[in-house]
Amino acid sequence: GGQGATNTAFVYIALKPLTERKISAANIINRLRPKLNRLPGASVFLQPAQDIRIGGRSSNALYQYTLQSDSAKELAHWGPILLNAMRRLPGLQDVNSDQQNGGRDLFLTYDRTTSAKLGLTVQSLDTALYNSFGQAEVSVIRTQLNQYYVILEVAAQFLQSPENLRDVYPGASTNGHIPIAAVSTSQSNTIPLSINHTGLFPSVTVSFNLAPNVSLSDATARIEQMQRQLGAPTSLRSFFSGTMLGYQQSLSTMPILVLTALLAVYIVLGILYENLIHPITIISTLPSAGVGAMLALTLSNGDLNVISIIGIVLLIGIVKKNAIMMIDFALQTERQEGKGPADAIFQACMLRFRPILMTTMSALFGALPLALGTGTGSELRQPLGISIVGGLIVSQLLTLYTTPVLYLAFDRLRLRMRGEKLDEFHRGAGSVPGGA
């Protein structure tokens, strides 16, 4: 199928189901790329089909970087400079541009005086050109099963050079057959095949793919550094577009999303416990989950993408239940039995260890199929499962030790802020081995 420009086409290749092949689409592309790059007279770019694509502009690669200006001439100068600079960047491959200035334009000027003397009219000249190069539909052949359009044009060998105008003859004149070249002058120019726009302004979009083991964040940093070193004028505007723009926007909004979730958790826990300090104790268990998720993604050579970030957000709701079980029990013990914080949290650790372990293992084994599963769509599910499993393992190992310590530390801080003595804090601590 076509893709906008007259010299561009695309081909879809359907692979066998994943159960019938041993390699992924990315590996197939890596095998085909060196062979197809050697094709003479053509540039071939390969990319896996995307179910969700951000941005309406089609390109020859997954990621896009756009250069925009008010002047098409300025773009014609800086577009190739940007393209060559990005091709030199490590970690990028299949770098190409939608700026194609290799088109040929042939402008004919009729000599009306000469053509009139020879009995040729402008209409006859236009008709001869249209019949030769206009791909006119002159007839339709219909059969019982199909219909075929008859297209009138010259043979392919007469479409390669402006010199072939010498072989185009309009209708017979009073002086016999005369070629169009005898009654016209031609001027050939190099023009762009198309002028792309972003918004209302001309633009050049450079698309690229990432080399193996190169992250989007590293590629973004390298491109931004390269753009600063180019020294382009201020009239040129450069920005990421398409999938890269969506990636940057998601990263910019993610801290706000996480902070909003933490604030909501703090408010709800503060209302339930009627306490402003110990909700912080519960929230303090979350960094260990984030560290575990990042370690798991690193060890598995996974990417920090939208799916893995969703897994980290899910950990906010899963991991804090360890601290909730201990702190809720400790607070009830303090209020109902009158025990001190040290005794209360020690008893909570002893009695709530089993339910904490049971719930964590249930969530862990529930996420294992996502992390270890194969088959169609496994590439989408695995980052979610890996981030959840890694976060649960690390948080389980750490929170059992850090939560009691933080509980006592924050309770002591609460008493100091209220100006109370620490007798209440130490009450009952002697019965706990090593109690403070």
mmCIF file of C-alpha atoms in Angstrom, residues 17-299:
data_model
loop_
_atom_site.group_PDB
_atom_site.id
_atom_site.type_symbol
_atom_site.label_atom_id
_atom_site.label_comp_id
_atom_site.label_asym_id
_atom_site.label_seq_id
_atom_site.Cartn_x
_atom_site.Cartn_y
_atom_site.Cartn_z
ATOM 1 C CA PRO A 17 1.495 -17.774 15.916
ATOM 2 C CA LEU A 18 4.020 -17.506 18.718
ATOM 3 C CA THR A 19 3.400 -21.131 19.659
ATOM 4 C CA GLU A 20 4.633 -22.210 16.217
ATOM 5 C CA ARG A 21 7.840 -20.162 16.158
ATOM 6 C CA LYS A 22 10.747 -19.869 18.561
ATOM 7 C CA ILE A 23 11.789 -16.260 18.003
ATOM 8 C CA SER A 24 10.029 -12.969 18.566
ATOM 9 C CA ALA A 25 9.112 -10.364 15.991
ATOM 10 C CA ALA A 26 11.998 -8.166 17.175
ATOM 11 C CA ASN A 27 14.504 -10.964 16.559
ATOM 12 C CA ILE A 28 13.073 -11.581 13.094
ATOM 13 C CA ILE A 29 13.493 -7.893 12.297
ATOM 14 C CA ASN A 30 17.109 -7.965 13.499
ATOM 15 C CA ARG A 31 17.788 -10.917 11.182
ATOM 16 C CA LEU A 32 16.175 -9.286 8.156
ATOM 17 C CA ARG A 33 17.576 -5.776 8.602
ATOM 18 C CA PRO A 34 21.178 -6.438 7.393
ATOM 19 C CA LYS A 35 19.955 -8.269 4.298
ATOM 20 C CA LEU A 36 17.329 -5.699 3.311
ATOM 21 C CA ASN A 37 19.720 -2.793 3.853
ATOM 22 C CA ARG A 38 21.767 -4.096 0.924
ATOM 23 C CA LEU A 39 18.928 -3.757 -1.578
ATOM 24 C CA PRO A 40 20.004 -1.388 -4.393
ATOM 25 C CA GLY A 41 17.836 1.618 -5.129
ATOM 26 C CA ALA A 42 15.607 1.271 -2.064
ATOM 27 C CA SER A 43 15.645 2.024 1.657
ATOM 28 C CA VAL A 44 13.815 -0.577 3.733
ATOM 29 C CA PHE A 45 12.735 0.087 7.326
ATOM 30 C CA LEU A 46 11.274 -2.583 9.577
ATOM 31 C CA GLN A 47 9.172 -2.191 12.697
ATOM 32 C CA PRO A 48 6.758 -4.425 14.598
ATOM 33 C CA ALA A 49 3.083 -3.618 14.182
ATOM 34 C CA GLN A 50 1.687 -1.558 17.047
ATOM 35 C CA ASP A 51 -1.790 -2.133 18.464
ATOM 36 C CA ILE A 52 -1.739 1.324 20.053
ATOM 37 C CA ARG A 53 0.059 4.133 18.245
ATOM 38 C CA ILE A 54 0.200 7.673 19.571
ATOM 39 C CA GLY A 55 -0.080 10.423 16.987
ATOM 40 C CA GLY A 56 -1.703 10.439 13.596
ATOM 41 C CA ARG A 57 1.441 10.767 11.466
ATOM 42 C CA SER A 58 2.751 7.595 9.887
ATOM 43 C CA SER A 59 6.490 7.029 9.858
ATOM 44 C CA ASN A 60 9.082 4.405 9.010
ATOM 45 C CA ALA A 61 10.068 3.796 12.652
ATOM 46 C CA LEU A 62 8.506 3.752 16.108
ATOM 47 C CA TYR A 63 9.783 7.050 17.533
ATOM 48 C CA GLN A 64 9.709 10.545 16.085
ATOM 49 C CA TYR A 65 11.565 13.823 16.518
ATOM 50 C CA THR A 66 10.155 16.862 14.724
ATOM 51 C CA LEU A 67 11.819 20.044 13.478
ATOM 52 C CA GLN A 68 9.444 22.929 12.762
ATOM 53 C CA SER A 69 9.936 26.367 11.213
ATOM 54 C CA ASP A 70 8.043 29.160 9.510
ATOM 55 C CA SER A 71 10.360 28.890 6.502
ATOM 56 C CA ALA A 72 10.476 25.869 4.201
ATOM 57 C CA LYS A 73 13.923 26.971 2.967
ATOM 58 C CA GLU A 74 15.262 26.933 6.510
ATOM 59 C CA LEU A 75 13.914 23.424 6.981
ATOM 60 C CA ALA A 76 15.494 22.332 3.699
ATOM 61 C CA HIS A 77 18.868 23.444 5.098
ATOM 62 C CA TRP A 78 18.617 22.160 8.674
ATOM 63 C CA GLY A 79 16.642 18.964 8.000
ATOM 64 C CA PRO A 80 19.607 17.035 6.510
ATOM 65 C CA ILE A 81 21.890 18.375 9.253
ATOM 66 C CA LEU A 82 19.569 17.012 11.937
ATOM 67 C CA LEU A 83 19.229 13.697 10.095
ATOM 68 C CA ASN A 84 22.998 13.184 9.805
ATOM 69 C CA ALA A 85 23.547 14.184 13.439
ATOM 70 C CA MET A 86 20.983 11.660 14.668
ATOM 71 C CA ARG A 87 22.482 8.930 12.480
ATOM 72 C CA ARG A 88 25.775 9.428 14.308
ATOM 73 C CA LEU A 89 24.191 8.994 17.731
ATOM 74 C CA PRO A 90 24.899 5.623 19.375
ATOM 75 C CA GLY A 91 21.866 3.589 20.297
ATOM 76 C CA LEU A 92 19.674 4.701 17.377
ATOM 77 C CA GLN A 93 18.973 2.708 14.234
ATOM 78 C CA ASP A 94 16.727 2.968 11.172
ATOM 79 C CA VAL A 95 17.090 6.764 11.334
ATOM 80 C CA ASN A 96 15.217 8.345 8.422
ATOM 81 C CA SER A 97 13.400 11.533 7.529
ATOM 82 C CA ASP A 98 10.127 12.348 5.809
ATOM 83 C CA GLN A 99 11.924 15.205 4.010
ATOM 84 C CA GLN A 100 12.472 13.989 0.445
ATOM 85 C CA ASN A 101 13.816 16.634 -1.911
ATOM 86 C CA GLY A 102 14.654 14.336 -4.813
ATOM 87 C CA GLY A 103 11.538 14.983 -6.874
ATOM 88 C CA ARG A 104 11.768 16.242 -10.474
ATOM 89 C CA ASP A 105 9.553 19.009 -11.762
ATOM 90 C CA LEU A 106 9.270 19.686 -15.503
ATOM 91 C CA PHE A 107 7.679 22.981 -16.473
ATOM 92 C CA LEU A 108 6.665 23.358 -20.136
ATOM 93 C CA THR A 109 6.163 26.695 -21.868
ATOM 94 C CA TYR A 110 4.282 26.533 -25.161
ATOM 95 C CA ASP A 111 5.409 28.655 -28.068
ATOM 96 C CA ARG A 112 1.909 29.660 -29.094
ATOM 97 C CA THR A 113 3.044 31.542 -32.192
ATOM 98 C CA THR A 114 4.998 28.612 -33.607
ATOM 99 C CA SER A 115 2.322 26.075 -32.710
ATOM 100 C CA ALA A 116 -0.363 28.229 -34.346
ATOM 101 C CA LYS A 117 1.681 28.447 -37.537
ATOM 102 C CA LEU A 118 1.960 24.671 -37.531
ATOM 103 C CA GLY A 119 -1.757 24.216 -36.964
ATOM 104 C CA LEU A 120 -1.476 22.989 -33.368
ATOM 105 C CA THR A 121 -3.745 24.256 -30.614
ATOM 106 C CA VAL A 122 -3.050 24.392 -26.884
ATOM 107 C CA GLN A 123 -5.850 21.890 -26.335
ATOM 108 C CA SER A 124 -4.252 19.362 -28.678
ATOM 109 C CA LEU A 125 -0.931 19.746 -26.869
ATOM 110 C CA ASP A 126 -2.589 19.265 -23.447
ATOM 111 C CA THR A 127 -4.500 16.244 -24.712
ATOM 112 C CA ALA A 128 -1.325 14.617 -26.025
ATOM 113 C CA LEU A 129 0.435 15.127 -22.685
ATOM 114 C CA TYR A 130 -2.528 13.822 -20.685
ATOM 115 C CA ASN A 131 -2.909 10.741 -22.864
ATOM 116 C CA SER A 132 0.806 10.026 -22.522
ATOM 117 C CA PHE A 133 1.384 10.664 -18.817
ATOM 118 C CA GLY A 134 -1.999 11.240 -17.177
ATOM 119 C CA GLN A 135 -3.037 7.567 -16.826
ATOM 120 C CA ALA A 136 -6.405 8.245 -18.385
ATOM 121 C CA GLU A 137 -9.104 5.618 -17.956
ATOM 122 C CA VAL A 138 -10.408 5.023 -21.461
ATOM 123 C CA SER A 139 -12.525 1.912 -21.073
ATOM 124 C CA VAL A 140 -13.702 -0.865 -18.765
ATOM 125 C CA ILE A 141 -13.667 -4.536 -19.713
ATOM 126 C CA ARG A 142 -16.348 -6.431 -17.822
ATOM 127 C CA THR A 143 -16.534 -10.179 -17.384
ATOM 128 C CA GLN A 144 -18.858 -12.405 -15.400
ATOM 129 C CA LEU A 145 -16.495 -12.433 -12.420
ATOM 130 C CA ASN A 146 -14.649 -9.144 -12.522
ATOM 131 C CA GLN A 147 -14.053 -5.875 -14.327
ATOM 132 C CA TYR A 148 -10.791 -4.466 -15.645
ATOM 133 C CA TYR A 149 -9.964 -0.809 -16.205
ATOM 134 C CA VAL A 150 -8.112 0.095 -19.379
ATOM 135 C CA ILE A 151 -5.500 2.780 -18.645
ATOM 136 C CA LEU A 152 -3.916 4.762 -21.464
ATOM 137 C CA GLU A 153 -0.277 5.753 -21.022
ATOM 138 C CA VAL A 154 3.084 5.460 -22.742
ATOM 139 C CA ALA A 155 5.345 2.484 -22.158
ATOM 140 C CA ALA A 156 7.467 2.475 -19.006
ATOM 141 C CA GLN A 157 10.728 3.141 -20.859
ATOM 142 C CA PHE A 158 9.359 6.503 -22.034
ATOM 143 C CA LEU A 159 8.689 7.743 -18.479
ATOM 144 C CA GLN A 160 12.279 7.993 -17.285
ATOM 145 C CA SER A 161 13.622 11.229 -18.804
ATOM 146 C CA PRO A 162 12.363 14.650 -19.964
ATOM 147 C CA GLU A 163 14.081 13.884 -23.270
ATOM 148 C CA ASN A 164 11.192 11.517 -24.042
ATOM 149 C CA LEU A 165 9.041 14.563 -24.842
ATOM 150 C CA ARG A 166 10.653 14.453 -28.277
ATOM 151 C CA ASP A 167 8.718 11.253 -28.892
ATOM 152 C CA VAL A 168 5.310 12.701 -27.951
ATOM 153 C CA TYR A 169 3.374 13.836 -31.011
ATOM 154 C CA PRO A 170 0.044 15.661 -30.759
ATOM 155 C CA GLY A 171 -2.677 15.260 -33.349
ATOM 156 C CA ALA A 172 -1.649 15.669 -36.964
ATOM 157 C CA SER A 173 -1.158 19.273 -38.081
ATOM 158 C CA THR A 174 -1.100 20.790 -41.542
ATOM 159 C CA ASN A 175 2.638 20.087 -41.613
ATOM 160 C CA GLY A 176 2.496 16.438 -40.543
ATOM 161 C CA HIS A 177 3.457 15.011 -37.138
ATOM 162 C CA ILE A 178 5.450 17.427 -35.017
ATOM 163 C CA PRO A 179 6.839 16.554 -31.544
ATOM 164 C CA ILE A 180 5.833 18.700 -28.571
ATOM 165 C CA ALA A 181 9.489 19.509 -27.940
ATOM 166 C CA ALA A 182 9.509 21.484 -31.204
ATOM 167 C CA VAL A 183 6.831 23.934 -30.028
ATOM 168 C CA SER A 184 7.752 24.241 -26.316
ATOM 169 C CA THR A 185 10.628 24.908 -23.976
ATOM 170 C CA SER A 186 11.146 22.914 -20.787
ATOM 171 C CA GLN A 187 12.701 23.740 -17.441
ATOM 172 C CA SER A 188 13.507 20.998 -14.929
ATOM 173 C CA ASN A 189 13.810 21.653 -11.200
ATOM 174 C CA THR A 190 14.391 19.608 -8.075
ATOM 175 C CA ILE A 191 11.424 19.825 -5.714
ATOM 176 C CA PRO A 192 10.266 18.050 -2.545
ATOM 177 C CA LEU A 193 7.925 15.145 -3.100
ATOM 178 C CA SER A 194 5.740 16.470 -0.287
ATOM 179 C CA ILE A 195 5.806 19.252 2.303
ATOM 180 C CA ASN A 196 4.660 18.021 5.698
ATOM 181 C CA HIS A 197 3.065 20.257 8.286
ATOM 182 C CA THR A 198 2.706 20.031 12.034
ATOM 183 C CA GLY A 199 -0.125 22.265 13.051
ATOM 184 C CA LEU A 200 -0.018 25.082 10.518
ATOM 185 C CA PHE A 201 3.744 25.223 9.983
ATOM 186 C CA PRO A 202 6.114 23.243 7.732
ATOM 187 C CA SER A 203 7.996 20.530 9.562
ATOM 188 C CA VAL A 204 10.510 17.736 9.113
ATOM 189 C CA THR A 205 10.083 14.581 11.188
ATOM 190 C CA VAL A 206 13.009 12.250 11.799
ATOM 191 C CA SER A 207 11.891 8.778 12.887
ATOM 192 C CA PHE A 208 14.103 6.152 14.474
ATOM 193 C CA ASN A 209 14.164 2.871 16.355
ATOM 194 C CA LEU A 210 16.175 1.958 19.416
ATOM 195 C CA ALA A 211 19.074 -0.453 19.325
ATOM 196 C CA PRO A 212 18.892 -3.467 21.661
ATOM 197 C CA ASN A 213 19.424 -2.687 25.373
ATOM 198 C CA VAL A 214 18.937 1.064 24.852
ATOM 199 C CA SER A 215 16.231 2.715 26.945
ATOM 200 C CA LEU A 216 13.949 5.540 25.897
ATOM 201 C CA SER A 217 15.319 7.785 28.633
ATOM 202 C CA ASP A 218 18.903 7.351 27.388
ATOM 203 C CA ALA A 219 17.861 8.032 23.791
ATOM 204 C CA THR A 220 15.933 11.128 24.863
ATOM 205 C CA ALA A 221 18.923 12.526 26.755
ATOM 206 C CA ARG A 222 21.287 11.933 23.820
ATOM 207 C CA ILE A 223 18.963 13.588 21.312
ATOM 208 C CA GLU A 224 18.421 16.630 23.528
ATOM 209 C CA GLN A 225 22.175 17.012 24.038
ATOM 210 C CA MET A 226 22.751 16.675 20.291
ATOM 211 C CA GLN A 227 20.149 19.365 19.580
ATOM 212 C CA ARG A 228 21.860 21.793 21.950
ATOM 213 C CA GLN A 229 25.213 21.184 20.260
ATOM 214 C CA LEU A 230 23.870 21.783 16.739
ATOM 215 C CA GLY A 231 23.534 25.517 17.321
ATOM 216 C CA ALA A 232 20.304 25.815 15.338
ATOM 217 C CA PRO A 233 18.689 29.272 15.133
ATOM 218 C CA THR A 234 15.875 30.173 17.507
ATOM 219 C CA SER A 235 13.409 30.263 14.615
ATOM 220 C CA LEU A 236 13.625 26.459 14.512
ATOM 221 C CA ARG A 237 11.507 24.568 17.018
ATOM 222 C CA SER A 238 12.356 20.968 17.839
ATOM 223 C CA PHE A 239 10.322 18.547 19.926
ATOM 224 C CA PHE A 240 9.477 14.888 20.283
ATOM 225 C CA SER A 241 6.241 13.679 18.752
ATOM 226 C CA GLY A 242 4.183 10.532 18.536
ATOM 227 C CA THR A 243 5.140 7.773 20.945
ATOM 228 C CA MET A 244 8.110 9.719 22.341
ATOM 229 C CA LEU A 245 5.846 12.641 23.208
ATOM 230 C CA GLY A 246 3.433 10.286 24.960
ATOM 231 C CA TYR A 247 6.350 8.784 26.894
ATOM 232 C CA GLN A 248 7.536 12.201 28.066
ATOM 233 C CA GLN A 249 4.033 13.248 29.067
ATOM 234 C CA SER A 250 3.504 10.051 31.034
ATOM 235 C CA LEU A 251 6.788 10.579 32.888
ATOM 236 C CA SER A 252 5.899 14.179 33.714
ATOM 237 C CA THR A 253 2.494 13.224 35.138
ATOM 238 C CA MET A 254 3.637 10.087 36.979
ATOM 239 C CA PRO A 255 5.076 11.913 40.058
ATOM 240 C CA ILE A 256 1.808 13.808 40.433
ATOM 241 C CA LEU A 257 -0.130 10.549 40.182
ATOM 242 C CA VAL A 258 2.018 8.825 42.813
ATOM 243 C CA LEU A 259 1.910 11.799 45.196
ATOM 244 C CA THR A 260 -1.859 12.022 44.819
ATOM 245 C CA ALA A 261 -2.204 8.320 45.618
ATOM 246 C CA LEU A 262 0.026 8.676 48.689
ATOM 247 C CA LEU A 263 -1.923 11.707 49.873
ATOM 248 C CA ALA A 264 -5.206 9.826 49.518
ATOM 249 C CA VAL A 265 -3.764 6.880 51.469
ATOM 250 C CA TYR A 266 -2.504 9.199 54.206
ATOM 251 C CA ILE A 267 -5.850 10.957 54.579
ATOM 252 C CA VAL A 268 -7.844 7.712 54.732
ATOM 253 C CA LEU A 269 -5.488 6.081 57.243
ATOM 254 C CA GLY A 270 -5.345 9.214 59.349
ATOM 255 C CA ILE A 271 -9.139 9.264 59.593
ATOM 256 C CA LEU A 272 -9.369 5.547 60.399
ATOM 257 C CA TYR A 273 -6.643 5.564 63.070
ATOM 258 C CA GLU A 274 -7.387 9.072 64.368
ATOM 259 C CA ASN A 275 -3.654 9.589 64.242
ATOM 260 C CA LEU A 276 -1.438 11.800 62.082
ATOM 261 C CA ILE A 277 1.872 10.009 62.726
ATOM 262 C CA HIS A 278 1.331 6.315 62.129
ATOM 263 C CA PRO A 279 -0.092 6.697 58.587
ATOM 264 C CA ILE A 280 3.432 7.874 57.771
ATOM 265 C CA THR A 281 4.741 4.635 59.282
ATOM 266 C CA ILE A 282 2.539 2.670 56.897
ATOM 267 C CA ILE A 283 3.517 4.756 53.871
ATOM 268 C CA SER A 284 7.208 4.336 54.740
ATOM 269 C CA THR A 285 6.972 0.698 53.625
ATOM 270 C CA LEU A 286 6.374 1.713 50.004
ATOM 271 C CA PRO A 287 9.955 2.676 48.986
ATOM 272 C CA SER A 288 11.091 -0.901 49.575
ATOM 273 C CA ALA A 289 8.442 -2.095 47.118
ATOM 274 C CA GLY A 290 9.615 0.392 44.492
ATOM 275 C CA VAL A 291 13.235 -0.677 44.982
ATOM 276 C CA GLY A 292 12.244 -4.330 44.645
ATOM 277 C CA ALA A 293 10.305 -3.685 41.454
ATOM 278 C CA MET A 294 13.226 -1.798 39.898
ATOM 279 C CA LEU A 295 15.691 -4.535 40.907
ATOM 280 C CA ALA A 296 13.471 -7.212 39.386
ATOM 281 C CA LEU A 297 13.132 -5.273 36.135
ATOM 282 C CA THR A 298 16.895 -4.730 36.010
ATOM 283 C CA LEU A 299 17.739 -8.392 36.639
#
